[in-house]
Amino acid sequence: MRFPNAEKGIRKIYFAEIFAICAAVLSGATTLLLDNLTQHIKDAEPFVVSSLKTFSTLFASASLVMMTLTAVFAFIGYVQAGQDEVEFRKAMICAVANGVLVIVGMFFQISNGTLYTTLNAAASIVEMFVMIFGLTGLINIAERCERTDMVERGSTVLQIVVATYIISSLNALIIRIFELAAPTKIIALVTGLVDLALSIVQYIIYLRYLKASLKLLRALPAEQNEGAL
């Protein structure tokens, strides 16, 4: 049994998840902290308000760069890994759809909050399937390598990821509801922080399993993993 492309692809997916964590942190800092803080200190010194807006713009730009790197590395990684395991091809298709939804949603962030929230929710669901197919691909590889321990670990990770995405989707609805009412915006902020934490947990759990899968592939005898670079 040989996996000449799986290791190369999974390594790129691993880096994509690192970029995704950076993007999530930067985006969360922009939306939940800097933007909210700017709204509450409009009467502060102009220099303070201007500085916060500058930081917000820088964080948003950095987040966009990280998102772009995530999309590029994930796409290439899933294409490469998909040559050895069909589930990665499904993940690649979902990754493209997720990128389209996120980019389109960004154009409506200011002009149409409801549409922006809807597109973001759809992107979150598609992103869930990216991870589901990605994890299924990793589990299939572990099964073909007769590593039952990795199969069981992957199944547990898959259940945790799905559970966190369900909670995250509910949080997105709560955030939107409370954002519409000024007196309850603090609830939206707290819920948003919870959602950010859940997103980071999802990425880290997936990242750790990707790393374990890479270790598995590197440990294969040369004749089993011929061609992996």
JSON list of C-alpha atoms in Angstrom, two decimals:
[
{"chain": "A", "resi": 1, "resn": "MET", "atom": "CA", "xyz": [0.00, 0.00, 0.00]},
{"chain": "A", "resi": 2, "resn": "ARG", "atom": "CA", "xyz": [1.52, 3.28, -1.11]},
{"chain": "A", "resi": 3, "resn": "PHE", "atom": "CA", "xyz": [0.59, 6.94, -0.44]},
{"chain": "A", "resi": 4, "resn": "PRO", "atom": "CA", "xyz": [2.95, 8.92, -2.70]},
{"chain": "A", "resi": 5, "resn": "ASN", "atom": "CA", "xyz": [0.89, 12.14, -2.49]},
{"chain": "A", "resi": 6, "resn": "ALA", "atom": "CA", "xyz": [-0.86, 11.94, 0.88]},
{"chain": "A", "resi": 7, "resn": "GLU", "atom": "CA", "xyz": [2.06, 13.16, 2.98]},
{"chain": "A", "resi": 8, "resn": "LYS", "atom": "CA", "xyz": [2.74, 16.13, 0.71]},
{"chain": "A", "resi": 9, "resn": "GLY", "atom": "CA", "xyz": [-0.93, 17.11, 0.71]},
{"chain": "A", "resi": 10, "resn": "ILE", "atom": "CA", "xyz": [-1.50, 16.64, 4.43]},
{"chain": "A", "resi": 11, "resn": "ARG", "atom": "CA", "xyz": [1.59, 18.74, 5.20]},
{"chain": "A", "resi": 12, "resn": "LYS", "atom": "CA", "xyz": [0.10, 21.64, 3.23]},
{"chain": "A", "resi": 13, "resn": "ILE", "atom": "CA", "xyz": [-3.28, 21.17, 4.92]},
{"chain": "A", "resi": 14, "resn": "TYR", "atom": "CA", "xyz": [-1.44, 21.32, 8.25]},
{"chain": "A", "resi": 15, "resn": "PHE", "atom": "CA", "xyz": [0.02, 24.72, 7.37]},
{"chain": "A", "resi": 16, "resn": "ALA", "atom": "CA", "xyz": [-3.38, 25.85, 6.11]},
{"chain": "A", "resi": 17, "resn": "GLU", "atom": "CA", "xyz": [-4.86, 25.16, 9.55]},
{"chain": "A", "resi": 18, "resn": "ILE", "atom": "CA", "xyz": [-2.11, 27.20, 11.22]},
{"chain": "A", "resi": 19, "resn": "PHE", "atom": "CA", "xyz": [-2.96, 30.12, 8.93]},
{"chain": "A", "resi": 20, "resn": "ALA", "atom": "CA", "xyz": [-6.66, 29.56, 9.70]},
{"chain": "A", "resi": 21, "resn": "ILE", "atom": "CA", "xyz": [-6.01, 29.91, 13.45]},
{"chain": "A", "resi": 22, "resn": "CYS", "atom": "CA", "xyz": [-4.13, 33.18, 12.84]},
{"chain": "A", "resi": 23, "resn": "ALA", "atom": "CA", "xyz": [-6.97, 34.45, 10.64]},
{"chain": "A", "resi": 24, "resn": "ALA", "atom": "CA", "xyz": [-9.58, 33.55, 13.28]},
{"chain": "A", "resi": 25, "resn": "VAL", "atom": "CA", "xyz": [-7.66, 35.36, 16.04]},
{"chain": "A", "resi": 26, "resn": "LEU", "atom": "CA", "xyz": [-7.07, 38.47, 13.91]},
{"chain": "A", "resi": 27, "resn": "SER", "atom": "CA", "xyz": [-10.66, 38.55, 12.67]},
{"chain": "A", "resi": 28, "resn": "GLY", "atom": "CA", "xyz": [-11.99, 38.08, 16.20]},
{"chain": "A", "resi": 29, "resn": "ALA", "atom": "CA", "xyz": [-9.76, 40.85, 17.52]},
{"chain": "A", "resi": 30, "resn": "THR", "atom": "CA", "xyz": [-11.03, 43.16, 14.78]},
{"chain": "A", "resi": 31, "resn": "THR", "atom": "CA", "xyz": [-14.75, 42.43, 15.00]},
{"chain": "A", "resi": 32, "resn": "LEU", "atom": "CA", "xyz": [-15.25, 41.65, 18.68]},
{"chain": "A", "resi": 33, "resn": "LEU", "atom": "CA", "xyz": [-12.72, 43.87, 20.40]},
{"chain": "A", "resi": 34, "resn": "LEU", "atom": "CA", "xyz": [-11.45, 46.80, 18.34]},
{"chain": "A", "resi": 35, "resn": "ASP", "atom": "CA", "xyz": [-14.69, 47.56, 16.46]},
{"chain": "A", "resi": 36, "resn": "ASN", "atom": "CA", "xyz": [-16.84, 47.26, 19.59]},
{"chain": "A", "resi": 37, "resn": "LEU", "atom": "CA", "xyz": [-14.38, 49.30, 21.62]},
{"chain": "A", "resi": 38, "resn": "THR", "atom": "CA", "xyz": [-14.34, 52.03, 18.96]},
{"chain": "A", "resi": 39, "resn": "GLN", "atom": "CA", "xyz": [-18.15, 52.26, 19.04]},
{"chain": "A", "resi": 40, "resn": "HIS", "atom": "CA", "xyz": [-18.16, 52.75, 22.83]},
{"chain": "A", "resi": 41, "resn": "ILE", "atom": "CA", "xyz": [-15.50, 55.46, 23.00]},
{"chain": "A", "resi": 42, "resn": "LYS", "atom": "CA", "xyz": [-16.63, 57.78, 20.23]},
{"chain": "A", "resi": 43, "resn": "ASP", "atom": "CA", "xyz": [-16.29, 60.73, 22.61]},
{"chain": "A", "resi": 44, "resn": "ALA", "atom": "CA", "xyz": [-12.70, 59.88, 23.56]},
{"chain": "A", "resi": 45, "resn": "GLU", "atom": "CA", "xyz": [-9.65, 61.75, 22.33]},
{"chain": "A", "resi": 46, "resn": "PRO", "atom": "CA", "xyz": [-9.50, 61.79, 18.49]},
{"chain": "A", "resi": 47, "resn": "PHE", "atom": "CA", "xyz": [-6.01, 60.27, 18.64]},
{"chain": "A", "resi": 48, "resn": "VAL", "atom": "CA", "xyz": [-7.30, 57.27, 20.61]},
{"chain": "A", "resi": 49, "resn": "VAL", "atom": "CA", "xyz": [-10.23, 56.68, 18.25]},
{"chain": "A", "resi": 50, "resn": "SER", "atom": "CA", "xyz": [-7.98, 57.13, 15.21]},
{"chain": "A", "resi": 51, "resn": "SER", "atom": "CA", "xyz": [-5.41, 54.68, 16.62]},
{"chain": "A", "resi": 52, "resn": "LEU", "atom": "CA", "xyz": [-8.07, 52.05, 17.28]},
{"chain": "A", "resi": 53, "resn": "LYS", "atom": "CA", "xyz": [-9.42, 52.41, 13.75]},
{"chain": "A", "resi": 54, "resn": "THR", "atom": "CA", "xyz": [-5.90, 52.07, 12.36]},
{"chain": "A", "resi": 55, "resn": "PHE", "atom": "CA", "xyz": [-5.30, 48.90, 14.38]},
{"chain": "A", "resi": 56, "resn": "SER", "atom": "CA", "xyz": [-8.68, 47.58, 13.26]},
{"chain": "A", "resi": 57, "resn": "THR", "atom": "CA", "xyz": [-7.76, 48.14, 9.60]},
{"chain": "A", "resi": 58, "resn": "LEU", "atom": "CA", "xyz": [-4.34, 46.52, 10.05]},
{"chain": "A", "resi": 59, "resn": "PHE", "atom": "CA", "xyz": [-5.82, 43.49, 11.83]},
{"chain": "A", "resi": 60, "resn": "ALA", "atom": "CA", "xyz": [-8.52, 43.13, 9.16]},
{"chain": "A", "resi": 61, "resn": "SER", "atom": "CA", "xyz": [-5.90, 43.30, 6.38]},
{"chain": "A", "resi": 62, "resn": "ALA", "atom": "CA", "xyz": [-3.68, 40.76, 8.13]},
{"chain": "A", "resi": 63, "resn": "SER", "atom": "CA", "xyz": [-6.70, 38.50, 8.62]},
{"chain": "A", "resi": 64, "resn": "LEU", "atom": "CA", "xyz": [-7.48, 38.70, 4.88]},
{"chain": "A", "resi": 65, "resn": "VAL", "atom": "CA", "xyz": [-3.88, 37.72, 4.06]},
{"chain": "A", "resi": 66, "resn": "MET", "atom": "CA", "xyz": [-4.08, 34.74, 6.45]},
{"chain": "A", "resi": 67, "resn": "MET", "atom": "CA", "xyz": [-7.44, 33.69, 4.95]},
{"chain": "A", "resi": 68, "resn": "THR", "atom": "CA", "xyz": [-5.93, 33.82, 1.47]},
{"chain": "A", "resi": 69, "resn": "LEU", "atom": "CA", "xyz": [-2.96, 31.69, 2.53]},
{"chain": "A", "resi": 70, "resn": "THR", "atom": "CA", "xyz": [-5.36, 29.26, 4.21]},
{"chain": "A", "resi": 71, "resn": "ALA", "atom": "CA", "xyz": [-7.40, 28.90, 1.02]},
{"chain": "A", "resi": 72, "resn": "VAL", "atom": "CA", "xyz": [-4.35, 28.44, -1.23]},
{"chain": "A", "resi": 73, "resn": "PHE", "atom": "CA", "xyz": [-2.57, 25.89, 0.98]},
{"chain": "A", "resi": 74, "resn": "ALA", "atom": "CA", "xyz": [-5.80, 23.98, 1.72]},
{"chain": "A", "resi": 75, "resn": "PHE", "atom": "CA", "xyz": [-6.76, 23.78, -1.96]},
{"chain": "A", "resi": 76, "resn": "ILE", "atom": "CA", "xyz": [-3.34, 22.52, -3.07]},
{"chain": "A", "resi": 77, "resn": "GLY", "atom": "CA", "xyz": [-3.15, 20.15, -0.10]},
{"chain": "A", "resi": 78, "resn": "TYR", "atom": "CA", "xyz": [-6.54, 18.58, -0.69]},
{"chain": "A", "resi": 79, "resn": "VAL", "atom": "CA", "xyz": [-5.83, 18.25, -4.43]},
{"chain": "A", "resi": 80, "resn": "GLN", "atom": "CA", "xyz": [-2.56, 16.43, -3.73]},
{"chain": "A", "resi": 81, "resn": "ALA", "atom": "CA", "xyz": [-3.96, 14.22, -0.95]},
{"chain": "A", "resi": 82, "resn": "GLY", "atom": "CA", "xyz": [-7.02, 13.53, -3.11]},
{"chain": "A", "resi": 83, "resn": "GLN", "atom": "CA", "xyz": [-4.83, 11.57, -5.49]},
{"chain": "A", "resi": 84, "resn": "ASP", "atom": "CA", "xyz": [-4.47, 8.89, -2.81]},
{"chain": "A", "resi": 85, "resn": "GLU", "atom": "CA", "xyz": [-7.82, 9.18, -0.99]},
{"chain": "A", "resi": 86, "resn": "VAL", "atom": "CA", "xyz": [-11.11, 10.22, -2.60]},
{"chain": "A", "resi": 87, "resn": "GLU", "atom": "CA", "xyz": [-12.51, 11.89, 0.55]},
{"chain": "A", "resi": 88, "resn": "PHE", "atom": "CA", "xyz": [-9.92, 14.66, 0.20]},
{"chain": "A", "resi": 89, "resn": "ARG", "atom": "CA", "xyz": [-11.37, 15.53, -3.21]},
{"chain": "A", "resi": 90, "resn": "LYS", "atom": "CA", "xyz": [-14.74, 16.13, -1.59]},
{"chain": "A", "resi": 91, "resn": "ALA", "atom": "CA", "xyz": [-13.02, 18.31, 1.01]},
{"chain": "A", "resi": 92, "resn": "MET", "atom": "CA", "xyz": [-11.37, 20.29, -1.81]},
{"chain": "A", "resi": 93, "resn": "ILE", "atom": "CA", "xyz": [-14.73, 21.00, -3.47]},
{"chain": "A", "resi": 94, "resn": "CYS", "atom": "CA", "xyz": [-16.19, 22.17, -0.15]},
{"chain": "A", "resi": 95, "resn": "ALA", "atom": "CA", "xyz": [-13.10, 24.30, 0.52]},
{"chain": "A", "resi": 96, "resn": "VAL", "atom": "CA", "xyz": [-13.64, 26.13, -2.79]},
{"chain": "A", "resi": 97, "resn": "ALA", "atom": "CA", "xyz": [-17.35, 26.67, -1.99]},
{"chain": "A", "resi": 98, "resn": "ASN", "atom": "CA", "xyz": [-16.43, 27.94, 1.49]},
{"chain": "A", "resi": 99, "resn": "GLY", "atom": "CA", "xyz": [-13.96, 30.44, 0.02]},
{"chain": "A", "resi": 100, "resn": "VAL", "atom": "CA", "xyz": [-16.55, 31.77, -2.41]},
{"chain": "A", "resi": 101, "resn": "LEU", "atom": "CA", "xyz": [-19.14, 32.23, 0.34]},
{"chain": "A", "resi": 102, "resn": "VAL", "atom": "CA", "xyz": [-16.66, 34.04, 2.62]},
{"chain": "A", "resi": 103, "resn": "ILE", "atom": "CA", "xyz": [-15.47, 36.39, -0.14]},
{"chain": "A", "resi": 104, "resn": "VAL", "atom": "CA", "xyz": [-19.00, 37.21, -1.31]},
{"chain": "A", "resi": 105, "resn": "GLY", "atom": "CA", "xyz": [-20.10, 37.72, 2.31]},
{"chain": "A", "resi": 106, "resn": "MET", "atom": "CA", "xyz": [-17.33, 40.28, 2.88]},
{"chain": "A", "resi": 107, "resn": "PHE", "atom": "CA", "xyz": [-18.85, 42.55, 0.23]},
{"chain": "A", "resi": 108, "resn": "PHE", "atom": "CA", "xyz": [-22.10, 42.70, 2.21]},
{"chain": "A", "resi": 109, "resn": "GLN", "atom": "CA", "xyz": [-20.58, 43.08, 5.69]},
{"chain": "A", "resi": 110, "resn": "ILE", "atom": "CA", "xyz": [-21.46, 46.78, 5.86]},
{"chain": "A", "resi": 111, "resn": "SER", "atom": "CA", "xyz": [-24.29, 47.21, 3.35]},
{"chain": "A", "resi": 112, "resn": "ASN", "atom": "CA", "xyz": [-26.45, 44.22, 4.33]},
{"chain": "A", "resi": 113, "resn": "GLY", "atom": "CA", "xyz": [-25.86, 42.72, 7.76]},
{"chain": "A", "resi": 114, "resn": "THR", "atom": "CA", "xyz": [-28.57, 40.07, 7.40]},
{"chain": "A", "resi": 115, "resn": "LEU", "atom": "CA", "xyz": [-27.19, 38.75, 4.11]},
{"chain": "A", "resi": 116, "resn": "TYR", "atom": "CA", "xyz": [-23.66, 38.86, 5.54]},
{"chain": "A", "resi": 117, "resn": "THR", "atom": "CA", "xyz": [-24.76, 36.76, 8.53]},
{"chain": "A", "resi": 118, "resn": "THR", "atom": "CA", "xyz": [-26.60, 34.31, 6.27]},
{"chain": "A", "resi": 119, "resn": "LEU", "atom": "CA", "xyz": [-23.59, 33.83, 3.99]},
{"chain": "A", "resi": 120, "resn": "ASN", "atom": "CA", "xyz": [-21.29, 33.45, 6.99]},
{"chain": "A", "resi": 121, "resn": "ALA", "atom": "CA", "xyz": [-23.60, 30.80, 8.46]},
{"chain": "A", "resi": 122, "resn": "ALA", "atom": "CA", "xyz": [-23.61, 28.95, 5.12]},
{"chain": "A", "resi": 123, "resn": "ALA", "atom": "CA", "xyz": [-19.81, 29.21, 4.94]},
{"chain": "A", "resi": 124, "resn": "SER", "atom": "CA", "xyz": [-19.55, 27.77, 8.45]},
{"chain": "A", "resi": 125, "resn": "ILE", "atom": "CA", "xyz": [-21.68, 24.77, 7.45]},
{"chain": "A", "resi": 126, "resn": "VAL", "atom": "CA", "xyz": [-19.58, 24.18, 4.31]},
{"chain": "A", "resi": 127, "resn": "GLU", "atom": "CA", "xyz": [-16.39, 24.55, 6.37]},
{"chain": "A", "resi": 128, "resn": "MET", "atom": "CA", "xyz": [-17.73, 21.85, 8.68]},
{"chain": "A", "resi": 129, "resn": "PHE", "atom": "CA", "xyz": [-17.96, 19.50, 5.70]},
{"chain": "A", "resi": 130, "resn": "VAL", "atom": "CA", "xyz": [-14.40, 20.41, 4.71]},
{"chain": "A", "resi": 131, "resn": "MET", "atom": "CA", "xyz": [-13.24, 19.11, 8.08]},
{"chain": "A", "resi": 132, "resn": "ILE", "atom": "CA", "xyz": [-15.62, 16.12, 8.00]},
{"chain": "A", "resi": 133, "resn": "PHE", "atom": "CA", "xyz": [-14.34, 14.95, 4.62]},
{"chain": "A", "resi": 134, "resn": "GLY", "atom": "CA", "xyz": [-10.75, 15.78, 5.58]},
{"chain": "A", "resi": 135, "resn": "LEU", "atom": "CA", "xyz": [-11.00, 13.79, 8.80]},
{"chain": "A", "resi": 136, "resn": "THR", "atom": "CA", "xyz": [-12.74, 10.92, 7.01]},
{"chain": "A", "resi": 137, "resn": "GLY", "atom": "CA", "xyz": [-9.86, 10.84, 4.53]},
{"chain": "A", "resi": 138, "resn": "LEU", "atom": "CA", "xyz": [-7.33, 10.69, 7.36]},
{"chain": "A", "resi": 139, "resn": "ILE", "atom": "CA", "xyz": [-9.32, 7.94, 9.08]},
{"chain": "A", "resi": 140, "resn": "ASN", "atom": "CA", "xyz": [-9.49, 5.94, 5.85]},
{"chain": "A", "resi": 141, "resn": "ILE", "atom": "CA", "xyz": [-5.72, 6.18, 5.45]},
{"chain": "A", "resi": 142, "resn": "ALA", "atom": "CA", "xyz": [-5.21, 5.05, 9.05]},
{"chain": "A", "resi": 143, "resn": "GLU", "atom": "CA", "xyz": [-7.57, 2.13, 8.43]},
{"chain": "A", "resi": 144, "resn": "ARG", "atom": "CA", "xyz": [-5.68, 1.12, 5.29]},
{"chain": "A", "resi": 145, "resn": "CYS", "atom": "CA", "xyz": [-2.49, 1.21, 7.35]},
{"chain": "A", "resi": 146, "resn": "GLU", "atom": "CA", "xyz": [-4.21, -1.01, 9.96]},
{"chain": "A", "resi": 147, "resn": "ARG", "atom": "CA", "xyz": [-3.79, 1.58, 12.70]},
{"chain": "A", "resi": 148, "resn": "THR", "atom": "CA", "xyz": [-6.94, 1.01, 14.75]},
{"chain": "A", "resi": 149, "resn": "ASP", "atom": "CA", "xyz": [-5.75, 3.45, 17.42]},
{"chain": "A", "resi": 150, "resn": "MET", "atom": "CA", "xyz": [-5.67, 6.29, 14.87]},
{"chain": "A", "resi": 151, "resn": "VAL", "atom": "CA", "xyz": [-9.05, 5.21, 13.47]},
{"chain": "A", "resi": 152, "resn": "GLU", "atom": "CA", "xyz": [-10.63, 5.41, 16.92]},
{"chain": "A", "resi": 153, "resn": "ARG", "atom": "CA", "xyz": [-8.94, 8.72, 17.67]},
{"chain": "A", "resi": 154, "resn": "GLY", "atom": "CA", "xyz": [-10.13, 10.12, 14.35]},
{"chain": "A", "resi": 155, "resn": "SER", "atom": "CA", "xyz": [-13.72, 9.06, 15.03]},
{"chain": "A", "resi": 156, "resn": "THR", "atom": "CA", "xyz": [-13.61, 10.86, 18.39]},
{"chain": "A", "resi": 157, "resn": "VAL", "atom": "CA", "xyz": [-12.14, 14.00, 16.80]},
{"chain": "A", "resi": 158, "resn": "LEU", "atom": "CA", "xyz": [-14.86, 13.90, 14.15]},
{"chain": "A", "resi": 159, "resn": "GLN", "atom": "CA", "xyz": [-17.61, 13.81, 16.78]},
{"chain": "A", "resi": 160, "resn": "ILE", "atom": "CA", "xyz": [-16.06, 16.70, 18.70]},
{"chain": "A", "resi": 161, "resn": "VAL", "atom": "CA", "xyz": [-15.67, 18.82, 15.56]},
{"chain": "A", "resi": 162, "resn": "VAL", "atom": "CA", "xyz": [-19.30, 18.28, 14.50]},
{"chain": "A", "resi": 163, "resn": "ALA", "atom": "CA", "xyz": [-20.51, 19.12, 18.03]},
{"chain": "A", "resi": 164, "resn": "THR", "atom": "CA", "xyz": [-18.49, 22.36, 18.15]},
{"chain": "A", "resi": 165, "resn": "TYR", "atom": "CA", "xyz": [-19.78, 23.42, 14.72]},
{"chain": "A", "resi": 166, "resn": "ILE", "atom": "CA", "xyz": [-23.38, 22.88, 15.81]},
{"chain": "A", "resi": 167, "resn": "ILE", "atom": "CA", "xyz": [-22.79, 25.01, 18.92]},
{"chain": "A", "resi": 168, "resn": "SER", "atom": "CA", "xyz": [-20.98, 27.61, 16.80]},
{"chain": "A", "resi": 169, "resn": "SER", "atom": "CA", "xyz": [-23.94, 27.84, 14.38]},
{"chain": "A", "resi": 170, "resn": "LEU", "atom": "CA", "xyz": [-26.34, 28.43, 17.26]},
{"chain": "A", "resi": 171, "resn": "ASN", "atom": "CA", "xyz": [-23.99, 31.09, 18.61]},
{"chain": "A", "resi": 172, "resn": "ALA", "atom": "CA", "xyz": [-24.02, 32.87, 15.25]},
{"chain": "A", "resi": 173, "resn": "LEU", "atom": "CA", "xyz": [-27.81, 33.17, 15.43]},
{"chain": "A", "resi": 174, "resn": "ILE", "atom": "CA", "xyz": [-27.65, 34.45, 19.02]},
{"chain": "A", "resi": 175, "resn": "ILE", "atom": "CA", "xyz": [-25.02, 37.02, 18.05]},
{"chain": "A", "resi": 176, "resn": "ARG", "atom": "CA", "xyz": [-27.17, 38.35, 15.21]},
{"chain": "A", "resi": 177, "resn": "ILE", "atom": "CA", "xyz": [-30.29, 38.60, 17.40]},
{"chain": "A", "resi": 178, "resn": "PHE", "atom": "CA", "xyz": [-28.58, 40.52, 20.19]},
{"chain": "A", "resi": 179, "resn": "GLU", "atom": "CA", "xyz": [-26.57, 42.75, 17.83]},
{"chain": "A", "resi": 180, "resn": "LEU", "atom": "CA", "xyz": [-29.83, 44.30, 16.67]},
{"chain": "A", "resi": 181, "resn": "ALA", "atom": "CA", "xyz": [-30.63, 45.66, 20.14]},
{"chain": "A", "resi": 182, "resn": "ALA", "atom": "CA", "xyz": [-28.18, 48.19, 21.60]},
{"chain": "A", "resi": 183, "resn": "PRO", "atom": "CA", "xyz": [-28.84, 47.34, 25.32]},
{"chain": "A", "resi": 184, "resn": "THR", "atom": "CA", "xyz": [-27.97, 43.68, 24.74]},
{"chain": "A", "resi": 185, "resn": "LYS", "atom": "CA", "xyz": [-24.89, 44.11, 22.56]},
{"chain": "A", "resi": 186, "resn": "ILE", "atom": "CA", "xyz": [-22.74, 42.96, 25.49]},
{"chain": "A", "resi": 187, "resn": "ILE", "atom": "CA", "xyz": [-24.43, 39.54, 25.20]},
{"chain": "A", "resi": 188, "resn": "ALA", "atom": "CA", "xyz": [-23.52, 39.45, 21.50]},
{"chain": "A", "resi": 189, "resn": "LEU", "atom": "CA", "xyz": [-19.92, 40.31, 22.42]},
{"chain": "A", "resi": 190, "resn": "VAL", "atom": "CA", "xyz": [-19.67, 37.54, 25.03]},
{"chain": "A", "resi": 191, "resn": "THR", "atom": "CA", "xyz": [-21.30, 35.03, 22.68]},
{"chain": "A", "resi": 192, "resn": "GLY", "atom": "CA", "xyz": [-18.93, 36.14, 19.94]},
{"chain": "A", "resi": 193, "resn": "LEU", "atom": "CA", "xyz": [-15.93, 35.46, 22.19]},
{"chain": "A", "resi": 194, "resn": "VAL", "atom": "CA", "xyz": [-17.31, 31.98, 22.91]},
{"chain": "A", "resi": 195, "resn": "ASP", "atom": "CA", "xyz": [-17.73, 31.41, 19.18]},
{"chain": "A", "resi": 196, "resn": "LEU", "atom": "CA", "xyz": [-14.14, 32.52, 18.55]},
{"chain": "A", "resi": 197, "resn": "ALA", "atom": "CA", "xyz": [-12.89, 30.12, 21.23]},
{"chain": "A", "resi": 198, "resn": "LEU", "atom": "CA", "xyz": [-14.85, 27.26, 19.67]},
{"chain": "A", "resi": 199, "resn": "SER", "atom": "CA", "xyz": [-13.40, 28.03, 16.23]},
{"chain": "A", "resi": 200, "resn": "ILE", "atom": "CA", "xyz": [-9.86, 27.93, 17.60]},
{"chain": "A", "resi": 201, "resn": "VAL", "atom": "CA", "xyz": [-10.62, 24.64, 19.40]},
{"chain": "A", "resi": 202, "resn": "GLN", "atom": "CA", "xyz": [-11.87, 23.14, 16.11]},
{"chain": "A", "resi": 203, "resn": "TYR", "atom": "CA", "xyz": [-8.72, 24.15, 14.26]},
{"chain": "A", "resi": 204, "resn": "ILE", "atom": "CA", "xyz": [-6.38, 22.94, 17.01]},
{"chain": "A", "resi": 205, "resn": "ILE", "atom": "CA", "xyz": [-8.09, 19.54, 17.30]},
{"chain": "A", "resi": 206, "resn": "TYR", "atom": "CA", "xyz": [-7.91, 19.07, 13.52]},
{"chain": "A", "resi": 207, "resn": "LEU", "atom": "CA", "xyz": [-4.31, 20.33, 13.51]},
{"chain": "A", "resi": 208, "resn": "ARG", "atom": "CA", "xyz": [-3.23, 17.78, 16.12]},
{"chain": "A", "resi": 209, "resn": "TYR", "atom": "CA", "xyz": [-4.82, 14.92, 14.22]},
{"chain": "A", "resi": 210, "resn": "LEU", "atom": "CA", "xyz": [-3.17, 16.11, 10.99]},
{"chain": "A", "resi": 211, "resn": "LYS", "atom": "CA", "xyz": [0.18, 16.09, 12.78]},
{"chain": "A", "resi": 212, "resn": "ALA", "atom": "CA", "xyz": [-0.44, 12.57, 14.09]},
{"chain": "A", "resi": 213, "resn": "SER", "atom": "CA", "xyz": [-1.39, 11.43, 10.58]},
{"chain": "A", "resi": 214, "resn": "LEU", "atom": "CA", "xyz": [1.81, 12.93, 9.17]},
{"chain": "A", "resi": 215, "resn": "LYS", "atom": "CA", "xyz": [3.78, 11.05, 11.81]},
{"chain": "A", "resi": 216, "resn": "LEU", "atom": "CA", "xyz": [1.97, 7.85, 10.79]},
{"chain": "A", "resi": 217, "resn": "LEU", "atom": "CA", "xyz": [2.87, 8.33, 7.11]},
{"chain": "A", "resi": 218, "resn": "ARG", "atom": "CA", "xyz": [6.49, 9.16, 7.87]},
{"chain": "A", "resi": 219, "resn": "ALA", "atom": "CA", "xyz": [6.77, 5.99, 9.96]},
{"chain": "A", "resi": 220, "resn": "LEU", "atom": "CA", "xyz": [5.69, 3.78, 7.04]},
{"chain": "A", "resi": 221, "resn": "PRO", "atom": "CA", "xyz": [8.41, 1.62, 5.48]},
{"chain": "A", "resi": 222, "resn": "ALA", "atom": "CA", "xyz": [9.95, 3.19, 2.37]},
{"chain": "A", "resi": 223, "resn": "GLU", "atom": "CA", "xyz": [8.32, 0.67, 0.08]},
{"chain": "A", "resi": 224, "resn": "GLN", "atom": "CA", "xyz": [4.91, 1.59, 1.53]},
{"chain": "A", "resi": 225, "resn": "ASN", "atom": "CA", "xyz": [5.33, 5.33, 1.21]},
{"chain": "A", "resi": 226, "resn": "GLU", "atom": "CA", "xyz": [7.37, 5.51, -1.96]},
{"chain": "A", "resi": 227, "resn": "GLY", "atom": "CA", "xyz": [7.38, 8.89, -3.66]},
{"chain": "A", "resi": 228, "resn": "ALA", "atom": "CA", "xyz": [6.39, 11.04, -0.65]},
{"chain": "A", "resi": 229, "resn": "LEU", "atom": "CA", "xyz": [8.47, 14.20, -0.46]}
]
